[in-house]
Amino acid sequence: MIRRFQDYDLSPRNTFRMRAKCALYLEYDSVADLEALDFDALPRPLLSIGEGSNLLFTRDFPGTVLCSKISYVKFFDLGLDEVPVSAGAGVKFDDLCARMCAEGLWGLENLSLIPGTAGAAAVQNIGAYGVEFKDIASGVSCYDIEKRCKCSFKVEECAYGYRDSFFKRPQNKERYIITGVLLRLSRSIRPRLDYGALRTFFPDGDPDSPQAVREAVVRTRREKLPDPLEIGSAGSFFKNPVVPREHYEAIVRAEGDVKVPHYDLPDGTVKIPAAWMIDRLGFKGRRHGGAAVHEKQPLVIINATGEASARDILALEQEICAAVEQRFGIRLHPEVEHI
Ligand code: EPU
């Protein structure tokens, strides 16, 4: 079934809780609904959203916002180690994590508690604690608006990169609607504990259930990140920048005695946590109107009062970018999509 709403207030549909309207808002339950839809008659542009957890609406949207409520979860346990799982694009990603961990299937546990839907996870290549969506995905099902047919992509065809994919390319954004994801999870014990302090949760040896890892990840995230039910935000606001090794070394020299956290990448470049740079510049808790830099994780900009305007958030973004560029010579790029 399709539900249509004209001149629709999107504030309950984006986790930043920005007030913005769209000309038309459509929710659909199945691929058949998409097949029956007259796309030519819809106000343009088109924008597919999941839970709106990575979006910043900076003004009203003149087109159609499409929201998938396709919500099946199927898994095919053939007694083999690898267990294929398919899920509708509208499934809450953390519900999928919770369910698969409870089934004893490994793969999704490090991605616990990330807001958003399965469809959005496939666009954004979500990641946390050393695992990205692409690592556990085998394919993505879509509806092709241009050709008016179903299609699918293998994970290798999705051009996955750090918070990036084929689906983010401008020419694909209005062409493909993600309808489902195909994952490959595992029955055998596979904890991935190398990121940050995750391993310290298991002083007596590796955990033997994905549920145990999920609980550790949930605790870590709850300590650092704002509770989406209480405070509006869109998670990490900026991407972690990647710089040539010489640039990183110049920062190390300039910062003197302080240890500069970093991850060496296989191609010789270096990723520096934006959170560290923002923290070093003293931005924790900095406010602009109703927006603020989160006290516990400065990569997150929050709607502190519940009444922040997009202008407040953009002003804080610019202030942070200018300060980081001046001190470290690095231009930060937002991870959150500005609409
Ligand atoms: N740091 C500080 N001060 C702070 C917080 C962090 O200096 O107050 C430094 C520390 O050196 C820390 C480093 O920043 O080791 C990295 O911090 P953290 O482990 O919290 O991760 P992140 O790089 O800031 C990324 C993702 C998060 C994901 C975490 C955990 C991006 C843009 N963000 O953040 O993803 O949860 O790693 O894997 O890559 C999201 O995308 O919305 C998101 C929350």
XYZ file of C-alpha atoms and ligand atoms in Angstrom:
383
model
C 0.000 0.000 0.000
C 1.120 3.564 -0.667
C 0.418 6.370 1.773
C 0.586 9.915 0.354
C 0.868 13.168 2.244
C 0.969 16.587 0.553
C 2.907 19.548 1.943
C 4.291 17.270 4.642
C 6.233 18.335 7.750
C 9.448 16.300 7.838
C 10.472 17.149 11.411
C 9.465 13.705 12.778
C 11.273 12.102 9.814
C 14.780 13.429 10.439
C 16.798 12.746 13.568
C 18.147 16.339 13.678
C 14.452 17.314 14.016
C 14.784 20.130 11.499
C 11.535 21.770 10.506
C 11.173 21.453 6.749
C 8.325 20.535 4.452
C 8.257 18.519 1.253
C 5.737 18.901 -1.550
C 4.839 15.199 -1.340
C 5.742 12.406 1.094
C 5.159 8.786 0.080
C 5.483 5.643 2.156
C 5.308 2.269 0.433
C 5.250 -1.327 1.653
C 6.443 -3.384 -1.310
C 8.249 -3.452 -4.648
C 4.813 -3.939 -6.247
C 3.852 -0.521 -4.848
C 6.830 1.026 -6.671
C 5.923 -0.826 -9.881
C 2.441 0.662 -9.722
C 3.623 4.206 -9.036
C 3.487 6.839 -11.802
C 6.907 8.428 -11.280
C 6.284 10.981 -14.066
C 3.490 12.493 -12.010
C 5.609 13.040 -8.884
C 7.029 16.450 -7.980
C 10.809 16.422 -8.586
C 13.454 16.009 -7.336
C 13.014 12.633 -5.656
C 14.653 11.854 -2.343
C 14.654 8.427 -0.716
C 15.013 8.458 3.037
C 15.198 5.789 5.711
C 14.917 7.163 9.218
C 16.465 10.483 8.183
C 19.419 9.837 10.480
C 22.106 11.207 8.192
C 20.353 14.226 6.719
C 20.318 17.936 7.401
C 17.344 19.685 5.813
C 18.464 23.263 5.304
C 15.176 24.415 3.758
C 11.860 23.092 2.440
C 12.197 20.343 -0.168
C 10.271 21.080 -3.382
C 10.019 17.455 -4.552
C 8.900 14.011 -3.364
C 10.330 12.227 -0.359
C 10.016 8.439 -0.663
C 10.229 6.252 2.413
C 10.421 2.474 2.262
C 8.468 0.405 4.760
C 9.470 -2.853 3.054
C 10.083 -4.879 6.157
C 10.735 -8.592 5.594
C 13.659 -10.465 7.151
C 14.483 -13.951 5.819
C 17.401 -16.163 6.517
C 18.373 -19.432 4.921
C 20.104 -21.723 7.387
C 21.217 -24.658 5.282
C 23.471 -26.054 7.999
C 26.517 -24.431 6.389
C 28.802 -21.922 8.046
C 27.648 -19.058 5.842
C 24.042 -18.025 6.347
C 22.486 -15.761 3.694
C 20.087 -13.198 5.141
C 17.845 -10.900 3.150
C 16.063 -7.877 4.567
C 13.728 -5.227 3.208
C 15.109 -1.714 2.839
C 12.681 -0.398 5.459
C 13.848 -2.709 8.256
C 15.455 -0.802 11.126
C 19.101 -1.763 10.899
C 19.472 -2.225 14.643
C 16.394 -4.488 14.778
C 18.159 -6.650 12.199
C 21.363 -6.609 14.289
C 19.443 -7.543 17.439
C 17.585 -10.360 15.729
C 20.631 -11.875 14.045
C 22.724 -11.665 17.228
C 19.909 -13.407 19.127
C 19.987 -16.146 16.455
C 23.715 -16.575 17.173
C 24.724 -15.331 13.714
C 27.989 -13.364 13.502
C 28.581 -10.331 11.304
C 26.313 -7.498 12.425
C 27.282 -7.234 16.112
C 29.850 -4.398 15.675
C 27.231 -2.364 13.795
C 24.797 -2.436 16.732
C 22.770 0.641 17.638
C 23.533 2.579 14.459
C 20.376 4.542 13.656
C 18.774 4.129 10.240
C 17.353 1.458 7.980
C 18.864 -1.441 6.044
C 18.381 0.492 2.788
C 20.217 3.534 4.114
C 23.019 1.294 5.424
C 23.582 0.124 1.850
C 23.744 3.674 0.474
C 26.002 4.999 3.185
C 28.198 1.926 3.746
C 27.727 2.474 7.465
C 30.589 1.462 9.680
C 31.614 1.161 13.297
C 34.283 -0.572 15.377
C 36.270 -1.791 12.398
C 33.377 -3.220 10.344
C 31.559 -1.686 7.385
C 28.319 -2.711 5.704
C 30.288 -3.892 2.649
C 32.153 -6.459 4.772
C 28.987 -8.424 5.522
C 26.930 -7.633 2.382
C 26.721 -9.750 -0.727
C 24.273 -7.696 -2.769
C 21.642 -4.977 -2.992
C 18.198 -5.163 -4.663
C 16.806 -2.053 -6.307
C 14.001 -0.643 -8.361
C 15.280 1.175 -11.456
C 13.066 4.233 -11.961
C 14.499 4.949 -15.416
C 13.863 1.474 -16.837
C 10.871 0.772 -14.588
C 12.098 -2.640 -13.482
C 13.694 -4.495 -10.599
C 17.447 -4.963 -10.673
C 20.215 -6.073 -8.355
C 23.886 -5.355 -7.781
C 26.578 -7.572 -6.358
C 28.531 -5.960 -3.546
C 31.565 -5.599 -5.862
C 29.447 -3.483 -8.210
C 28.403 -0.986 -5.516
C 31.756 0.922 -5.475
C 31.834 0.909 -1.702
C 34.279 3.252 0.001
C 34.430 5.040 3.324
C 30.788 6.168 3.829
C 30.457 6.117 0.057
C 28.834 4.029 -2.678
C 27.631 3.886 -6.261
C 24.187 4.927 -4.954
C 25.513 8.326 -3.841
C 26.588 9.315 -7.364
C 24.350 12.162 -8.600
C 23.240 10.205 -11.703
C 22.171 7.218 -9.562
C 20.449 9.060 -6.755
C 17.209 9.594 -8.606
C 17.486 6.401 -10.600
C 17.785 3.537 -8.106
C 15.591 2.965 -5.099
C 17.040 0.349 -2.781
C 14.394 -2.238 -1.934
C 16.406 -4.861 -0.052
C 19.833 -6.022 1.061
C 21.447 -9.442 0.979
C 23.941 -10.243 3.721
C 26.230 -13.163 4.443
C 26.445 -13.898 8.127
C 28.307 -16.681 9.802
C 27.654 -19.471 12.314
C 31.282 -19.809 13.385
C 32.780 -17.658 16.132
C 34.236 -14.486 14.573
C 34.694 -11.653 17.042
C 36.265 -8.488 15.615
C 37.609 -6.602 18.615
C 40.572 -4.678 17.230
C 38.949 -1.239 17.179
C 39.557 1.050 20.154
C 38.763 -0.355 23.557
C 36.375 -3.118 22.459
C 38.739 -5.885 23.532
C 38.901 -4.548 27.099
C 35.339 -5.774 27.585
C 36.640 -9.353 27.317
C 39.622 -9.666 29.690
C 39.137 -13.450 30.037
C 39.388 -14.226 26.328
C 37.284 -13.899 23.214
C 33.495 -13.859 23.576
C 31.667 -16.875 22.182
C 28.441 -15.149 21.168
C 27.660 -12.180 18.909
C 25.234 -11.064 21.624
C 28.157 -10.441 24.006
C 29.890 -8.241 21.428
C 26.639 -6.438 20.711
C 26.260 -5.637 24.407
C 29.811 -4.211 24.546
C 29.192 -2.074 21.443
C 25.845 -0.849 22.781
C 27.471 0.166 26.081
C 30.301 1.996 24.282
C 27.934 3.863 21.980
C 25.560 4.786 24.833
C 28.482 6.282 26.761
C 29.693 8.467 23.895
C 26.816 9.251 21.586
C 23.644 11.215 22.334
C 20.463 9.198 22.876
C 18.472 9.813 19.667
C 15.216 9.736 21.659
C 16.374 12.653 23.801
C 18.692 14.772 21.670
C 18.497 15.432 17.940
C 21.651 14.772 15.904
C 22.747 12.929 12.787
C 25.611 10.947 14.325
C 29.094 11.884 13.144
C 28.779 15.227 11.381
C 32.160 15.056 9.589
C 34.123 12.309 7.869
C 37.529 11.424 9.238
C 40.015 13.021 6.827
C 42.725 11.062 5.028
C 46.010 12.886 4.357
C 49.399 12.062 2.799
C 51.919 10.734 5.351
C 54.035 13.947 5.076
C 51.025 16.025 6.071
C 50.428 13.835 9.132
C 54.125 14.108 10.058
C 53.965 17.904 9.766
C 51.002 17.890 12.201
C 52.951 15.672 14.625
C 55.868 18.156 14.538
C 53.592 21.173 14.940
C 51.654 19.685 17.874
C 54.831 19.042 19.871
C 54.628 16.497 22.697
C 51.033 15.478 22.124
C 50.367 12.057 20.593
C 48.378 12.467 17.374
C 45.948 9.536 17.047
C 45.897 8.078 13.547
C 45.274 4.968 11.441
C 47.792 3.983 8.786
C 45.977 2.967 5.622
C 47.286 0.272 3.265
C 48.057 2.809 0.494
C 50.473 4.745 2.757
C 48.053 7.579 3.555
C 46.941 8.347 7.109
C 43.448 8.814 8.580
C 43.290 11.287 11.467
C 40.196 11.308 13.712
C 38.331 14.569 13.154
C 37.035 14.188 16.732
C 40.578 14.603 18.025
C 41.193 17.796 16.017
C 37.858 19.317 17.056
C 38.514 18.345 20.679
C 42.057 19.803 20.541
C 40.629 23.110 19.357
C 38.424 23.232 22.463
C 35.102 22.889 20.673
C 33.468 20.407 23.073
C 30.198 21.936 24.263
C 30.574 25.005 21.954
C 27.147 26.437 21.114
C 25.695 28.423 18.291
C 22.031 29.320 18.851
C 20.290 26.026 19.563
C 23.099 23.866 18.114
C 26.075 22.555 20.088
C 29.126 20.329 19.767
C 28.464 17.161 21.791
C 30.447 17.087 25.065
C 31.355 13.413 24.879
C 31.979 12.990 21.140
C 32.861 16.258 19.389
C 32.359 14.755 15.933
C 28.640 15.009 16.655
C 26.712 18.274 16.350
C 23.486 18.204 18.351
C 20.199 20.054 18.339
C 20.789 20.982 21.978
C 17.603 22.938 22.622
C 15.320 21.001 20.285
C 14.776 24.358 18.555
C 18.060 24.657 16.619
C 17.707 25.961 13.090
C 19.686 24.651 10.112
C 21.366 28.071 10.149
C 22.685 27.406 13.694
C 24.066 24.028 12.655
C 25.630 25.388 9.453
C 27.252 28.224 11.409
C 28.824 25.748 13.832
C 29.936 23.577 10.906
C 31.658 26.547 9.279
C 33.295 27.628 12.521
C 34.726 24.123 13.058
C 35.875 23.762 9.435
C 37.624 27.135 9.466
C 39.390 26.415 12.775
C 40.516 22.921 11.701
C 41.767 24.243 8.369
C 43.703 27.050 9.993
C 45.361 24.883 12.651
C 45.878 21.579 10.793
C 45.673 22.575 7.107
C 42.882 20.026 6.573
C 39.523 20.721 4.996
C 36.860 18.648 6.773
C 33.985 17.295 4.737
C 30.553 16.685 6.217
C 29.402 13.115 6.493
C 25.822 14.296 6.925
C 24.047 14.974 3.635
C 22.807 18.554 3.320
C 19.430 18.766 1.568
N 38.732 11.489 20.195
C 39.165 12.577 20.921
N 38.271 13.215 21.727
C 36.996 12.779 21.872
C 36.556 11.660 21.141
C 37.444 11.035 20.302
O 40.314 12.969 20.829
O 36.248 13.396 22.626
C 39.706 10.805 19.317
C 40.352 9.637 20.022
O 41.699 9.566 19.623
C 39.625 8.441 19.474
C 39.359 8.911 18.067
O 39.069 10.302 18.178
O 40.417 7.311 19.530
C 38.245 8.197 17.373
O 37.046 8.334 18.132
P 35.876 7.231 18.032
O 36.426 5.877 18.279
O 34.758 7.689 18.910
O 35.463 7.218 16.529
P 35.331 8.324 15.391
O 36.444 8.161 14.433
O 35.177 9.681 16.006
C 33.958 6.748 13.816
C 32.680 6.794 13.055
C 31.500 6.541 13.976
C 31.686 5.189 14.646
C 33.004 5.206 15.422
C 33.309 3.860 16.054
C 33.085 8.325 11.202
C 32.784 9.660 10.607
N 32.543 8.085 12.392
O 33.958 7.872 14.712
O 30.341 6.474 13.174
O 30.611 4.918 15.544
O 34.079 5.506 14.506
O 33.653 2.964 15.072
O 33.791 7.525 10.589
C 28.600 7.799 12.250
O 29.076 7.543 11.151
O 27.579 8.529 12.392
C 29.248 7.277 13.452
C 28.834 7.584 14.679
